[in-house]
Coordinates of C-alpha atoms in Angstrom, one line a residue:
M17 CA 61.4 95.9 81.9
R18 CA 63.8 97.4 79.3
A19 CA 64.8 100.2 81.7
I20 CA 65.6 97.6 84.4
L21 CA 67.8 95.6 82.1
M22 CA 69.6 98.8 81.0
I23 CA 70.2 99.8 84.7
L24 CA 71.5 96.3 85.4
L25 CA 73.8 96.4 82.4
I26 CA 75.2 99.8 83.4
A27 CA 75.7 98.7 87.0
S28 CA 77.4 95.5 85.8
S29 CA 79.7 97.3 83.4
S30 CA 80.6 99.7 86.2
Q31 CA 81.6 96.8 88.5
V32 CA 83.7 95.3 85.7
A33 CA 85.5 98.6 85.3
D34 CA 86.0 98.9 89.1
R35 CA 87.5 95.4 89.2
A36 CA 89.8 96.2 86.2
E37 CA 91.0 99.3 87.9
E38 CA 91.6 97.4 91.1
R39 CA 93.7 94.8 89.2
A40 CA 95.7 97.5 87.5
I41 CA 96.4 99.1 90.9
R42 CA 97.5 95.8 92.3
R43 CA 99.8 95.1 89.4
E44 CA 101.6 98.4 90.0
A45 CA 101.5 98.1 93.8
K46 CA 104.5 97.4 96.0
C47 CA 102.6 96.3 99.1
P48 CA 99.4 94.8 97.7
E49 CA 99.3 92.2 100.5
W50 CA 98.2 95.0 102.9
H51 CA 95.4 96.5 100.7
T52 CA 92.6 94.3 102.1
E53 CA 93.7 95.0 105.7
A54 CA 93.8 98.7 104.9
L55 CA 90.2 98.6 103.6
R56 CA 89.2 96.8 106.7
A57 CA 90.9 99.5 108.8
G58 CA 88.8 102.2 107.2
W59 CA 90.9 103.4 104.2
E60 CA 89.0 104.2 101.1
P61 CA 89.8 102.5 97.8
Q62 CA 90.9 105.8 96.3
H63 CA 93.6 106.1 99.0
L64 CA 95.2 102.8 98.2
V65 CA 97.7 104.0 95.6
R66 CA 99.1 106.7 97.8
L67 CA 99.0 104.5 100.9
D68 CA 100.8 101.8 99.1
A69 CA 103.6 104.2 98.1
I70 CA 103.8 105.3 101.8
L71 CA 104.0 101.7 103.1
W72 CA 106.8 101.0 100.6
R73 CA 108.7 104.2 101.3
E74 CA 108.3 104.0 105.1
S75 CA 108.8 100.3 105.9
R76 CA 109.3 98.4 102.6
C77 CA 105.9 96.7 103.6
A78 CA 107.5 95.2 106.7
P79 CA 105.2 95.4 109.8
T80 CA 108.2 95.0 112.1
A81 CA 110.0 98.0 110.7
F82 CA 111.3 100.4 113.4
N83 CA 113.2 103.7 113.0
A84 CA 114.8 104.5 116.4
K85 CA 116.4 107.7 114.9
D86 CA 113.0 109.4 114.6
P87 CA 112.1 111.8 117.5
N88 CA 109.8 110.9 120.4
G89 CA 111.1 107.4 120.8
G90 CA 111.0 106.3 117.1
S91 CA 108.5 105.3 114.5
A92 CA 107.0 101.9 114.1
G93 CA 105.3 99.5 111.8
L94 CA 104.0 99.5 108.2
S95 CA 103.3 103.2 108.0
Q96 CA 106.0 104.2 110.5
I97 CA 103.8 106.0 113.0
N98 CA 105.8 108.2 115.3
Y99 CA 105.5 107.4 119.0
F100 CA 104.4 111.0 119.5
W101 CA 100.9 109.7 118.7
C102 CA 100.9 107.1 121.5
L103 CA 102.9 108.8 124.2
P104 CA 101.3 110.7 127.0
N105 CA 101.3 114.5 126.6
R106 CA 99.5 117.5 128.0
Y107 CA 96.6 117.2 125.5
S108 CA 96.2 113.4 125.7
P109 CA 97.3 112.2 129.1
T110 CA 97.3 108.5 127.9
G111 CA 98.4 109.3 124.3
W112 CA 96.3 110.4 121.3
L113 CA 95.9 106.9 119.8
Q114 CA 94.8 105.5 123.2
S115 CA 92.3 108.3 123.6
Q116 CA 90.8 107.3 120.2
G117 CA 90.5 103.7 121.4
I118 CA 92.9 102.3 118.8
L119 CA 95.6 100.8 121.1
T120 CA 96.7 100.6 124.7
E121 CA 100.5 100.8 124.2
C122 CA 102.9 101.9 121.4
A123 CA 104.1 98.3 120.8
E124 CA 100.8 97.5 119.2
L125 CA 101.9 99.6 116.2
F126 CA 103.8 96.6 115.0
E127 CA 100.5 94.8 114.5
P128 CA 99.4 95.5 110.8
A129 CA 95.7 95.9 111.5
T130 CA 96.4 98.3 114.4
N131 CA 99.0 100.2 112.5
L132 CA 96.7 100.7 109.5
R133 CA 93.8 101.8 111.8
A134 CA 96.1 104.2 113.6
A135 CA 97.4 105.6 110.3
R136 CA 93.8 106.1 109.1
A137 CA 92.9 107.9 112.3
I138 CA 95.9 110.2 111.9
H139 CA 95.1 110.8 108.3
R140 CA 91.5 111.8 109.2
Y141 CA 92.8 114.0 112.0
S142 CA 95.3 115.8 109.6
E143 CA 92.6 116.1 106.9
E144 CA 90.3 117.8 109.4
R145 CA 92.9 120.0 111.0
N146 CA 95.2 120.8 108.1
G147 CA 93.2 120.0 105.0
N148 CA 95.8 117.4 104.0
G149 CA 95.6 113.9 105.4
W150 CA 98.9 112.9 104.0
Q151 CA 100.8 115.7 105.8
P152 CA 102.1 113.4 108.7
W153 CA 104.0 111.5 106.0
A154 CA 105.2 114.6 104.3
V155 CA 103.3 113.8 101.1
G156 CA 101.5 116.6 99.4

């Protein structure tokens, strides 16, 4: 009985620490309104600090942000995903994001949930291919 109480106490204190860390992250965050959606999109809690900085730098947390000056037709949405990822090419005739089942057309990158799912897929791809998931956003 005593061992069970000790385990419950340790687990409870760990959860309290996790919540305190989460509150600290949110206090420092620039785009905390998108954290829950990011977690739903498959981002891990340990990614939120860096993801938050990227969302702020790329779009100032605005899902309708668009940079027409970027190559391949521009970059769109919260994480400023370049249209390269959703345009047909010789490797992905319908577009890479389409081949992953994330969207059907580039305009969907303006939808926060879709943008964050797409960003997570690109992050995973870059992590597997380059060992650095943040490389597409030029963050080491």
